[in-house]
Amino acid sequence: MAQKKRKSQSLLNGALVLSVSTLLVKIIGVIYKIPISNMMGAVGRGYFDSAYNLYIPIYTISMAGLPVAVSKMVSQHVALGRYRDVRMIFRVSARLFTFTGILGTVLLLIFAYPYALIAKTNEVIPAIIAITPSIFFCCMMSIYRGYYNGLRNMNPTAISQVVEAIGKMIFGIAAAKLTITYGYSQFESGAKVFGKVCATESEAMSAIYPYAAAAAAVGVTMGTVIGMIYMIIMHKAKGDGITRTEIVNSPRPVNSGAIAKTLVAIAIPVVTSSIIFSLTNLIDAITIQNRLDGVISNNLDLIKSIYATQIAEAHVLDADLKDFLYGAYTLSLDFKNLIPSITTTLGVSAIPALSAAYAVKDKHALKSSVESVLRVGMIISLASGIGMGVLAEPILRMFYENGKSAPAISIAAPIMAAYGYTIFLMAISQPMTNMLQAVGKANVPVKSLTVGAVVKVVANYIFIGIPSININGAVIGTVLCYLIVVIYNYIALIKATKVKVNLMSVVVKPLISSVLCGVAAYCAYGISYKILPQRLLHGYSFANITATLIAVVAAIIVYVISMLLIGGLAKDDIIMMPKGEKIAKKLAKYGFIE
């Protein structure tokens, strides 16, 4: 019963800490990518994201399963009062992370050139090389992140994520700006631009973009270095909170070899699931770019006629058309990935609580944890997704209207809207995966993701290959993939935990309020935009920015009020917020919650 005496964060408090930090990280990420995209345009942005597509699977192989395994083992041993084992887990995981960090770094360098050949984008190689060292530093950070998460102290992870993001933003923007300035000065002086003779400005920018993308990737590496340094200093200064008395009173630990085997045994199915997910995205990126290349080669005049205005505005060369369209697609991904990244923290926070509940067979805690994660995930994703769909073009204009990516907005907006209306599928898939891992069903997400990945690749091949659909076909495959994953995982989770989910509170009520939220956003934007003065503010539409902000505020107000009126919020959902206890008491007083 030792865990009851220890000071630790509840599931929802831990989720709140990680959700807030993740939101901050994503906001910083958007702030980072706005100037990056505006400096490099859709073509340079395509190179940057293409490098990430190879980076993520190697990153996953290096470390995805170990933080989950460490968190799960630590929480289980804390629940059983085995604090010596907890410390041993930390030491063993440090050695494992060091090995996987070195391995991942080497693998990324090895696969850089073959990947560039397959994706038919040799210009991506500099960015891959620049981002490679970050794998090692991420692994070093994760030694501490998994450990503290298992102790139900999400603060170190949260702070390190923000520190890492700030470092990435500062160094990435500065490096990209310096690179572009240097390359352009070379062109103006008549010298070669990164080894190429350029007769026009379009040719010069085409030569600069690969190295600008690499400079932005340097920011990613520097961010991980700073985040790692923070975690090391924090651990040395504050420790882990385990007292000497707890160490003395705990049983002798098992040997390090046994712990290493258990960590690996837990990590392998988790890694397998994550690898399939990451490889799906990698294959997705490769198939998208390959099919785009094929459909453009065979239907160049038709594709150019479809995007004639955008191509003319962006001064896109025929050789860069594929990268331009792919770059336009990636603009929508910044916002598409924002919502799932927040809800993913719910699953991460659920691992210690669910693992502990599963270890001591606490059925009430299992039901509470599962329903809380699903309900809060749907509350967040349905409203924000519908809002994102309704305001897709205004949001993109607000960020990219005055930059080199502006011509790509009209291409990215329909894609972003489609993702917005279906984002709840992506938003709850990872929390479901984490919960299945916590209750010993890590093989289930592997199966569902495998089936989903196959469907996704086939859909990409079919729909992107249709000239009139081209890049828009990428959305269809993604939605089908996650639909399969969510249905399969949900059935398995309910079967494993024997939890009967209240679908009215988890799905129906948030959906009703989210539709009202979307209607409010649509009406508020339309009315505001018409009556506001049509003038520019530093190159951006004042009416669009103001109307978008008004629409967001109106949507939030309508959503909160409607959720309160129909009883869509539970007491636990309110308590997890700052000053939650006081707010919950006032709402209960007026009959909004029980």
Coordinates of C-alpha atoms in Angstrom, one line a residue:
M1 CA 0.0 0.0 0.0
A2 CA 3.0 2.2 -0.2
Q3 CA 1.7 4.1 -3.2
K4 CA -1.1 5.6 -1.2
K5 CA 1.4 7.4 1.1
R6 CA 3.4 8.9 -1.7
K7 CA 2.8 12.2 -3.2
S8 CA 2.0 11.7 -6.9
Q9 CA -0.2 13.2 -9.6
S10 CA -3.6 11.6 -10.4
L11 CA -4.2 10.4 -13.9
L12 CA -6.1 13.6 -14.9
N13 CA -3.7 15.9 -13.1
G14 CA -0.8 14.2 -14.9
A15 CA -2.7 14.4 -18.1
L16 CA -3.4 18.1 -17.6
V17 CA 0.3 18.8 -16.9
L18 CA 1.3 17.0 -20.1
S19 CA -1.6 18.4 -22.1
V20 CA -0.7 22.0 -21.2
S21 CA 3.0 21.4 -21.9
T22 CA 2.2 19.7 -25.2
L23 CA -0.1 22.5 -26.2
L24 CA 2.7 25.0 -25.4
V25 CA 5.1 22.9 -27.4
K26 CA 2.7 22.8 -30.4
I27 CA 2.1 26.5 -30.2
I28 CA 5.9 27.1 -30.1
G29 CA 6.1 24.6 -33.0
V30 CA 3.6 26.5 -35.1
I31 CA 5.4 29.8 -34.2
Y32 CA 8.6 28.0 -35.4
K33 CA 7.1 26.7 -38.6
I34 CA 5.4 29.9 -39.7
P35 CA 8.6 31.8 -40.4
I36 CA 10.3 28.7 -41.6
S37 CA 7.5 28.0 -44.1
N38 CA 7.3 31.7 -45.1
M39 CA 11.0 31.8 -45.6
M40 CA 11.4 28.5 -47.5
G41 CA 8.0 28.3 -49.2
A42 CA 6.1 25.0 -49.9
V43 CA 9.1 23.5 -51.7
G44 CA 11.6 24.0 -48.8
R45 CA 8.9 22.9 -46.3
G46 CA 8.4 19.7 -48.3
Y47 CA 12.1 18.9 -47.9
F48 CA 12.0 19.6 -44.2
D49 CA 9.0 17.3 -43.6
S50 CA 10.3 14.7 -46.0
A51 CA 13.4 14.4 -43.7
Y52 CA 11.1 14.1 -40.7
N53 CA 9.3 11.2 -42.4
L54 CA 12.5 9.1 -42.3
Y55 CA 13.6 10.4 -39.0
I56 CA 10.5 9.3 -37.1
P57 CA 10.7 5.6 -37.8
I58 CA 14.3 5.4 -36.9
Y59 CA 13.6 7.5 -33.8
T60 CA 10.8 5.0 -33.0
I61 CA 13.1 2.0 -33.3
S62 CA 15.6 3.7 -31.0
M63 CA 13.3 4.6 -28.1
A64 CA 9.6 4.4 -28.6
G65 CA 9.0 1.3 -26.5
L66 CA 11.5 1.9 -23.7
P67 CA 9.9 5.0 -22.1
V68 CA 6.6 3.2 -21.9
A69 CA 8.2 0.0 -20.5
V70 CA 10.1 2.1 -17.9
S71 CA 7.0 4.0 -16.9
K72 CA 5.0 0.8 -16.6
M73 CA 7.6 -1.1 -14.6
V74 CA 8.4 1.8 -12.3
S75 CA 4.7 2.4 -11.5
Q76 CA 4.1 -1.3 -10.9
H77 CA 7.1 -1.6 -8.5
V78 CA 6.1 1.6 -6.7
A79 CA 2.6 0.2 -6.2
L80 CA 4.2 -2.9 -4.7
G81 CA 6.6 -0.8 -2.5
R82 CA 9.7 -2.2 -4.3
Y83 CA 11.8 1.0 -4.4
R84 CA 15.2 -0.7 -4.8
D85 CA 13.9 -2.2 -8.0
V86 CA 12.7 1.2 -9.1
R87 CA 16.2 2.6 -8.8
M88 CA 17.6 -0.5 -10.6
I89 CA 15.2 0.0 -13.4
F90 CA 16.5 3.6 -13.9
R91 CA 20.1 2.4 -14.1
V92 CA 19.4 -0.5 -16.5
S93 CA 17.3 1.8 -18.7
A94 CA 20.1 4.3 -18.9
R95 CA 22.4 1.7 -20.4
L96 CA 19.7 0.5 -22.9
F97 CA 18.9 4.0 -24.0
T98 CA 22.6 4.8 -24.6
F99 CA 22.9 1.8 -26.9
T100 CA 19.7 2.4 -28.8
G101 CA 20.6 6.1 -29.2
I102 CA 23.9 5.3 -30.9
L103 CA 22.2 2.6 -33.0
G104 CA 19.5 4.9 -34.2
T105 CA 22.0 7.6 -35.1
V106 CA 24.0 5.2 -37.3
L107 CA 20.8 3.7 -38.9
L108 CA 19.5 7.2 -39.9
L109 CA 22.8 8.0 -41.6
I110 CA 22.8 4.6 -43.4
F111 CA 19.3 5.0 -44.7
A112 CA 19.5 8.6 -45.8
Y113 CA 20.6 8.1 -49.3
P114 CA 18.4 5.0 -50.2
Y115 CA 15.4 6.9 -48.8
A116 CA 16.1 9.9 -51.0
L117 CA 16.4 7.7 -54.1
I118 CA 13.1 5.9 -53.3
A119 CA 11.3 9.2 -52.6
K120 CA 12.9 10.7 -55.7
T121 CA 14.0 13.7 -53.6
N122 CA 17.8 13.8 -53.3
E123 CA 17.6 17.4 -52.0
V124 CA 16.4 16.0 -48.7
I125 CA 19.8 14.5 -47.7
P126 CA 21.3 17.6 -46.1
A127 CA 18.2 17.9 -43.8
I128 CA 18.4 14.3 -42.8
I129 CA 22.1 14.6 -41.9
A130 CA 21.4 17.7 -39.8
I131 CA 18.6 16.1 -37.8
T132 CA 20.5 12.8 -37.2
P133 CA 22.3 13.6 -33.9
S134 CA 19.0 14.5 -32.2
I135 CA 18.1 10.8 -32.0
F136 CA 20.9 10.2 -29.5
F137 CA 20.0 13.2 -27.4
C138 CA 16.3 12.3 -27.4
C139 CA 17.3 8.9 -26.0
M140 CA 19.3 10.5 -23.3
M141 CA 16.3 12.6 -22.3
S142 CA 14.0 9.7 -22.3
I143 CA 16.0 7.9 -19.6
Y144 CA 14.5 10.5 -17.3
R145 CA 11.1 11.1 -18.9
G146 CA 10.0 7.4 -18.7
Y147 CA 11.3 7.2 -15.1
Y148 CA 9.5 10.3 -13.8
N149 CA 6.3 9.4 -15.7
G150 CA 6.3 6.1 -13.9
L151 CA 6.7 7.9 -10.6
R152 CA 3.6 9.9 -11.6
N153 CA 5.5 13.1 -11.7
M154 CA 4.9 14.5 -15.2
N155 CA 6.4 17.9 -14.4
P156 CA 10.0 17.1 -15.5
T157 CA 8.8 15.7 -18.8
A158 CA 6.5 18.7 -19.4
I159 CA 9.2 21.3 -18.7
S160 CA 11.8 19.5 -20.7
Q161 CA 9.4 19.4 -23.7
V162 CA 8.9 23.1 -23.5
V163 CA 12.6 23.8 -23.1
E164 CA 13.4 21.6 -26.1
A165 CA 10.8 23.3 -28.2
I166 CA 12.0 26.8 -27.4
G167 CA 15.6 25.8 -28.3
K168 CA 14.4 24.3 -31.6
M169 CA 12.5 27.4 -32.5
I170 CA 15.4 29.9 -31.7
F171 CA 18.2 27.9 -33.3
G172 CA 16.1 26.7 -36.3
I173 CA 14.7 30.1 -37.3
A174 CA 18.1 31.8 -36.9
A175 CA 20.0 29.1 -38.9
A176 CA 17.4 29.0 -41.7
K177 CA 17.4 32.8 -42.0
L178 CA 21.2 33.0 -42.1
T179 CA 21.4 30.2 -44.7
I180 CA 18.8 31.9 -47.0
T181 CA 20.4 35.3 -46.6
Y182 CA 23.8 33.8 -47.5
G183 CA 22.5 31.9 -50.5
Y184 CA 20.6 34.9 -51.9
S185 CA 23.7 37.1 -51.4
Q186 CA 25.7 34.6 -53.5
F187 CA 23.1 34.8 -56.3
E188 CA 23.1 38.6 -56.3
S189 CA 26.9 38.7 -56.5
G190 CA 26.9 36.4 -59.5
A191 CA 28.6 33.5 -57.6
K192 CA 27.4 29.9 -57.5
V193 CA 24.6 29.2 -55.1
F194 CA 25.6 26.1 -53.0
G195 CA 27.6 24.9 -56.0
K196 CA 25.0 25.6 -58.6
V197 CA 25.1 28.2 -61.4
C198 CA 21.7 30.1 -61.3
A199 CA 20.4 32.3 -64.0
T200 CA 17.1 33.3 -62.4
E201 CA 15.8 34.0 -58.9
S202 CA 13.6 30.9 -59.1
E203 CA 16.7 28.7 -59.9
A204 CA 18.5 30.4 -57.0
M205 CA 15.7 29.7 -54.5
S206 CA 15.5 26.1 -55.8
A207 CA 19.2 25.7 -54.9
I208 CA 18.8 27.3 -51.5
Y209 CA 15.8 25.4 -50.3
P210 CA 17.5 22.1 -49.5
Y211 CA 20.1 23.8 -47.3
A212 CA 17.5 26.1 -45.7
A213 CA 15.6 22.9 -44.7
A214 CA 18.9 21.5 -43.3
A215 CA 19.4 24.6 -41.3
A216 CA 15.9 24.4 -39.8
A217 CA 16.7 20.7 -38.9
V218 CA 19.8 21.9 -37.0
G219 CA 17.3 23.7 -34.7
V220 CA 15.7 20.3 -33.9
T221 CA 19.1 18.9 -32.9
M222 CA 20.0 21.9 -30.8
G223 CA 16.6 21.7 -29.0
T224 CA 17.2 18.1 -28.0
V225 CA 20.7 19.0 -26.7
I226 CA 19.2 21.7 -24.5
G227 CA 16.3 19.5 -23.3
M228 CA 18.8 16.8 -22.4
I229 CA 20.9 19.2 -20.4
Y230 CA 17.9 20.4 -18.5
M231 CA 16.8 16.8 -17.5
I232 CA 20.3 15.9 -16.3
I233 CA 20.6 19.1 -14.2
M234 CA 17.1 18.7 -12.8
H235 CA 17.7 15.1 -11.8
K236 CA 21.0 15.9 -10.0
A237 CA 19.4 18.9 -8.2
K238 CA 16.1 17.4 -7.1
G239 CA 16.4 13.6 -7.3
D240 CA 13.4 11.3 -7.7
G241 CA 11.5 11.9 -4.4
I242 CA 12.1 8.3 -3.1
T243 CA 13.1 8.6 0.5
R244 CA 15.9 6.7 2.3
T245 CA 13.3 5.0 4.5
E246 CA 11.5 3.7 1.5
I247 CA 14.7 2.3 0.1
V248 CA 15.6 0.6 3.4
N249 CA 12.2 -0.9 3.9
S250 CA 11.9 -2.3 0.4
P251 CA 12.9 -5.9 -0.6
R252 CA 16.2 -6.7 -2.3
P253 CA 16.0 -5.9 -6.0
V254 CA 16.1 -8.5 -8.7
N255 CA 19.3 -8.6 -10.7
S256 CA 19.9 -6.1 -13.6
G257 CA 19.8 -8.8 -16.2
A258 CA 16.3 -9.8 -15.2
I259 CA 15.1 -6.2 -15.3
A260 CA 16.7 -5.7 -18.7
K261 CA 14.9 -8.7 -20.1
T262 CA 11.6 -7.6 -18.7
L263 CA 12.0 -4.0 -20.1
V264 CA 12.8 -5.4 -23.5
A265 CA 9.9 -7.9 -23.3
I266 CA 7.5 -5.0 -22.5
A267 CA 9.2 -2.7 -25.0
I268 CA 9.2 -5.0 -28.1
P269 CA 5.4 -5.2 -28.7
V270 CA 5.2 -1.4 -27.9
V271 CA 8.0 -0.7 -30.3
T272 CA 6.4 -3.0 -32.9
S273 CA 3.2 -1.1 -32.7
S274 CA 5.0 2.3 -32.9
I275 CA 7.2 1.1 -35.7
I276 CA 4.2 0.0 -37.8
F277 CA 2.6 3.4 -37.1
S278 CA 5.8 5.3 -38.0
L279 CA 6.5 3.1 -41.0
T280 CA 2.9 3.7 -42.1
N281 CA 3.7 7.4 -42.2
L282 CA 7.0 6.8 -43.9
I283 CA 5.4 4.6 -46.6
D284 CA 2.6 7.1 -46.8
A285 CA 5.1 9.9 -47.5
I286 CA 7.0 7.8 -50.1
T287 CA 3.8 6.6 -51.8
I288 CA 2.3 10.1 -51.8
Q289 CA 5.5 11.5 -53.4
N290 CA 5.9 8.6 -55.8
R291 CA 2.3 8.7 -57.0
L292 CA 2.5 12.5 -57.3
D293 CA 5.6 12.2 -59.3
G294 CA 4.0 9.6 -61.6
V295 CA 0.7 11.5 -62.0
I296 CA 2.6 14.8 -62.7
S297 CA 4.9 13.1 -65.2
N298 CA 2.0 11.5 -67.1
N299 CA -0.4 14.5 -66.8
L300 CA 1.8 17.5 -66.5
D301 CA -0.3 19.9 -68.5
L302 CA -3.5 18.9 -66.7
I303 CA -1.9 19.3 -63.2
K304 CA -0.5 22.6 -64.2
S305 CA -3.9 23.8 -65.4
I306 CA -5.5 22.7 -62.1
Y307 CA -3.0 24.7 -60.0
A308 CA -2.1 27.4 -62.6
T309 CA -2.7 30.3 -60.3
Q310 CA -0.7 28.9 -57.4
I311 CA 2.2 27.8 -59.6
A312 CA 2.4 31.3 -61.2
E313 CA 2.2 33.0 -57.8
A314 CA 4.9 30.8 -56.3
H315 CA 7.2 30.8 -59.4
V316 CA 7.4 27.0 -59.2
L317 CA 9.6 25.2 -61.7
D318 CA 8.3 22.1 -63.4
A319 CA 11.0 20.1 -61.6
D320 CA 9.8 21.3 -58.2
L321 CA 6.0 20.9 -58.8
K322 CA 5.8 17.6 -56.9
D323 CA 7.7 19.0 -53.9
F324 CA 5.4 22.1 -54.1
L325 CA 2.2 20.1 -53.9
Y326 CA 3.7 17.9 -51.1
G327 CA 4.8 21.0 -49.2
A328 CA 1.3 22.4 -49.5
Y329 CA 0.0 19.2 -48.1
T330 CA 2.4 19.4 -45.1
L331 CA 1.1 22.9 -44.3
S332 CA -2.2 21.3 -43.2
L333 CA -0.4 18.7 -41.1
D334 CA 0.8 21.3 -38.6
F335 CA -2.8 21.8 -37.4
K336 CA -3.9 18.2 -38.1
N337 CA -1.2 16.9 -35.7
L338 CA -1.9 19.5 -33.0
I339 CA -5.0 17.9 -31.6
P340 CA -3.8 14.3 -31.5
S341 CA -0.5 15.4 -29.8
I342 CA -2.6 16.9 -27.0
T343 CA -4.8 13.8 -26.5
T344 CA -1.8 11.5 -26.7
T345 CA -0.8 12.8 -23.3
L346 CA -4.0 11.3 -21.9
G347 CA -2.8 7.8 -22.9
V348 CA 0.8 8.5 -21.6
S349 CA -0.7 9.6 -18.2
A350 CA -3.0 6.6 -18.1
I351 CA -0.2 4.1 -18.3
P352 CA 1.0 4.3 -14.6
A353 CA -2.6 4.5 -13.3
L354 CA -3.9 1.7 -15.5
S355 CA -0.8 -0.5 -14.9
A356 CA -1.1 0.0 -11.1
A357 CA -4.9 -0.8 -11.2
Y358 CA -4.3 -3.8 -13.3
A359 CA -1.5 -5.0 -11.0
V360 CA -3.8 -4.9 -7.9
K361 CA -7.0 -5.9 -9.8
D362 CA -8.8 -2.7 -9.0
K363 CA -11.8 -2.8 -11.4
H364 CA -13.3 0.5 -10.3
A365 CA -10.0 2.3 -11.0
L366 CA -9.8 0.6 -14.4
K367 CA -13.3 1.8 -15.4
S368 CA -12.6 5.3 -14.1
S369 CA -9.3 5.5 -16.0
V370 CA -10.6 4.2 -19.3
E371 CA -13.8 6.3 -19.3
S372 CA -11.9 9.5 -18.3
V373 CA -9.3 9.1 -21.1
L374 CA -11.9 8.4 -23.8
R375 CA -14.3 11.1 -22.6
V376 CA -11.7 13.8 -22.3
G377 CA -10.2 12.8 -25.6
M378 CA -13.5 13.1 -27.4
I379 CA -14.4 16.4 -25.6
I380 CA -11.1 17.9 -26.9
S381 CA -11.0 16.4 -30.4
L382 CA -14.6 16.7 -31.6
A383 CA -14.9 20.4 -30.8
S384 CA -11.4 21.5 -31.9
G385 CA -11.6 19.3 -35.0
I386 CA -15.0 20.7 -36.2
G387 CA -13.7 24.2 -35.5
M388 CA -10.6 23.5 -37.5
G389 CA -12.6 22.2 -40.4
V390 CA -14.9 25.2 -40.5
L391 CA -12.1 27.7 -40.1
A392 CA -9.4 25.9 -42.2
E393 CA -8.7 28.6 -44.8
P394 CA -9.0 31.6 -42.3
I395 CA -6.5 29.9 -40.0
L396 CA -4.0 29.2 -42.8
R397 CA -4.4 32.8 -44.1
M398 CA -3.8 34.1 -40.6
F399 CA -0.4 32.4 -40.4
Y400 CA 0.9 32.1 -44.0
E401 CA -0.8 34.9 -46.0
N402 CA 2.3 37.1 -46.1
G403 CA 5.1 34.7 -47.1
K404 CA 6.4 32.3 -49.7
S405 CA 3.9 29.7 -48.7
A406 CA 0.9 32.0 -49.4
P407 CA 0.2 30.5 -52.8
A408 CA -0.2 27.0 -51.2
I409 CA -3.0 28.1 -48.9
S410 CA -5.8 27.3 -51.3
I411 CA -4.4 23.8 -51.8
A412 CA -3.9 23.1 -48.1
A413 CA -7.2 24.4 -46.9
P414 CA -9.6 21.7 -48.2
I415 CA -7.1 19.0 -47.0
M416 CA -7.0 20.6 -43.5
A417 CA -10.8 20.9 -43.4
A418 CA -11.2 17.2 -44.3
Y419 CA -8.7 16.2 -41.6
G420 CA -10.5 18.5 -39.1
Y421 CA -13.9 16.7 -39.4
T422 CA -12.3 13.3 -38.9
I423 CA -9.5 14.2 -36.5
F424 CA -11.2 12.5 -33.5
L425 CA -10.3 9.2 -35.0
M426 CA -6.6 10.1 -34.9
A427 CA -6.9 11.8 -31.6
I428 CA -8.2 8.8 -29.7
S429 CA -6.2 6.1 -31.4
Q430 CA -2.9 6.6 -29.5
P431 CA -4.6 6.9 -26.1
M432 CA -6.3 3.6 -26.9
T433 CA -3.0 2.1 -27.9
N434 CA -1.4 3.2 -24.6
M435 CA -4.3 1.8 -22.5
L436 CA -4.0 -1.5 -24.3
Q437 CA -0.3 -1.6 -23.6
A438 CA -0.9 -0.8 -19.9
V439 CA -3.2 -3.8 -19.6
G440 CA -0.9 -6.3 -21.3
K441 CA -2.5 -6.2 -24.8
A442 CA 0.3 -4.5 -26.7
N443 CA -0.1 -7.0 -29.6
V444 CA -3.6 -5.6 -30.5
P445 CA -2.5 -2.2 -31.8
V446 CA 0.2 -4.0 -33.9
K447 CA -2.6 -6.0 -35.7
S448 CA -4.9 -3.1 -36.2
L449 CA -2.1 -0.8 -37.4
T450 CA -0.9 -3.4 -39.8
V451 CA -4.3 -3.7 -41.4
G452 CA -4.8 0.0 -41.4
A453 CA -1.4 0.6 -43.0
V454 CA -2.1 -1.8 -45.9
V455 CA -5.5 0.0 -46.5
K456 CA -3.8 3.4 -46.4
V457 CA -1.1 2.4 -49.0
V458 CA -3.7 0.9 -51.3
A459 CA -5.9 4.0 -51.0
N460 CA -3.0 6.3 -51.7
Y461 CA -2.1 4.4 -54.8
I462 CA -5.6 4.5 -56.1
F463 CA -6.8 8.0 -55.3
I464 CA -3.6 10.1 -55.7
G465 CA -3.1 8.4 -59.0
I466 CA -6.4 10.0 -60.2
P467 CA -5.2 13.3 -61.8
S468 CA -8.2 15.3 -60.8
I469 CA -7.7 14.3 -57.1
N470 CA -3.9 14.1 -56.9
I471 CA -2.6 15.3 -53.5
N472 CA -6.1 15.4 -52.0
G473 CA -6.3 11.6 -52.2
A474 CA -3.8 11.4 -49.3
V475 CA -6.6 12.3 -46.9
I476 CA -8.8 9.3 -47.9
G477 CA -6.2 6.7 -47.0
T478 CA -5.4 8.3 -43.7
V479 CA -9.1 8.4 -42.6
L480 CA -9.7 4.8 -43.6
C481 CA -6.6 3.7 -41.8
Y482 CA -7.6 5.3 -38.5
L483 CA -11.2 4.2 -38.8
I484 CA -10.0 0.6 -38.8
V485 CA -7.5 1.2 -36.0
V486 CA -10.1 2.8 -33.7
I487 CA -12.8 0.2 -34.2
Y488 CA -10.5 -2.7 -33.7
N489 CA -8.7 -1.2 -30.7
Y490 CA -11.9 -0.1 -29.0
I491 CA -13.4 -3.6 -29.2
A492 CA -10.2 -5.1 -27.8
L493 CA -10.0 -2.6 -25.0
I494 CA -13.5 -3.2 -23.8
K495 CA -13.0 -6.9 -23.9
A496 CA -9.7 -6.8 -22.0
T497 CA -10.9 -4.4 -19.2
K498 CA -14.5 -5.5 -19.1
V499 CA -15.5 -1.9 -18.9
K500 CA -18.9 -0.8 -20.1
V501 CA -18.4 2.6 -21.6
N502 CA -21.2 5.2 -21.3
L503 CA -21.4 6.3 -24.9
M504 CA -23.8 9.0 -24.2
S505 CA -21.3 10.9 -22.0
V506 CA -18.2 9.8 -24.0
V507 CA -19.5 10.4 -27.6
V508 CA -23.1 11.7 -28.0
K509 CA -23.0 14.8 -25.7
P510 CA -19.6 16.1 -26.9
L511 CA -20.7 15.5 -30.5
I512 CA -23.9 17.6 -30.1
S513 CA -22.0 20.4 -28.4
S514 CA -19.3 20.3 -31.0
V515 CA -21.7 20.7 -33.9
L516 CA -23.2 23.7 -32.2
C517 CA -19.6 24.9 -31.7
G518 CA -18.9 24.6 -35.4
V519 CA -22.1 26.4 -36.4
A520 CA -21.2 29.3 -34.0
A521 CA -17.7 29.5 -35.5
Y522 CA -19.0 29.6 -39.0
C523 CA -21.6 32.3 -38.3
A524 CA -19.3 34.4 -36.2
Y525 CA -16.6 34.4 -38.8
G526 CA -18.9 35.2 -41.7
I527 CA -20.7 38.1 -40.0
S528 CA -17.5 39.5 -38.5
Y529 CA -15.5 39.4 -41.7
K530 CA -18.2 41.3 -43.6
I531 CA -18.5 44.2 -41.2
L532 CA -14.8 44.6 -40.3
P533 CA -12.6 47.0 -42.3
Q534 CA -10.8 45.3 -45.2
R535 CA -7.2 46.5 -44.7
L536 CA -3.8 45.0 -44.4
L537 CA -1.8 44.7 -41.2
H538 CA 1.9 44.0 -42.0
G539 CA 0.8 42.2 -45.1
Y540 CA -2.0 40.2 -43.3
S541 CA -5.7 40.8 -43.6
F542 CA -6.9 42.6 -40.5
A543 CA -10.5 41.4 -41.1
N544 CA -9.5 37.8 -41.4
I545 CA -7.3 37.7 -38.3
T546 CA -9.9 39.5 -36.2
A547 CA -12.9 37.5 -37.5
T548 CA -11.0 34.3 -36.9
L549 CA -10.3 35.2 -33.3
I550 CA -13.9 36.3 -32.7
A551 CA -15.1 33.0 -34.2
V552 CA -12.8 30.9 -32.0
V553 CA -14.0 32.8 -28.9
A554 CA -17.6 32.4 -29.9
A555 CA -17.1 28.7 -30.6
I556 CA -15.5 28.1 -27.2
I557 CA -18.3 30.0 -25.3
V558 CA -21.1 28.1 -27.2
Y559 CA -19.3 24.8 -26.6
V560 CA -18.8 25.3 -22.9
I561 CA -22.4 26.5 -22.3
S562 CA -23.9 23.7 -24.3
M563 CA -21.8 21.1 -22.6
L564 CA -22.9 22.4 -19.2
L565 CA -26.6 22.6 -20.3
I566 CA -26.7 19.0 -21.5
G567 CA -24.5 17.6 -18.7
G568 CA -21.6 16.7 -20.9
L569 CA -18.9 17.5 -18.3
A570 CA -18.2 15.2 -15.4
K571 CA -16.8 16.3 -12.0
D572 CA -13.5 14.7 -12.7
D573 CA -13.1 16.6 -15.9
I574 CA -13.5 19.9 -14.0
I575 CA -11.3 19.0 -11.1
M576 CA -8.3 18.4 -13.5
M577 CA -8.4 22.1 -14.4
P578 CA -6.6 24.8 -12.5
K579 CA -8.8 25.8 -9.5
G580 CA -10.9 22.8 -10.5
E581 CA -12.2 22.0 -7.0
K582 CA -13.7 25.5 -6.6
I583 CA -15.2 25.6 -10.1
A584 CA -16.7 22.1 -9.6
K585 CA -18.3 23.2 -6.3
K586 CA -19.9 26.2 -8.0
L587 CA -21.1 24.2 -11.0
A588 CA -22.6 21.6 -8.7
K589 CA -24.3 24.3 -6.7
Y590 CA -26.2 25.4 -9.8
G591 CA -26.9 21.8 -10.9
F592 CA -24.6 21.7 -14.0
I593 CA -22.7 18.7 -12.6
E594 CA -23.4 16.1 -9.9

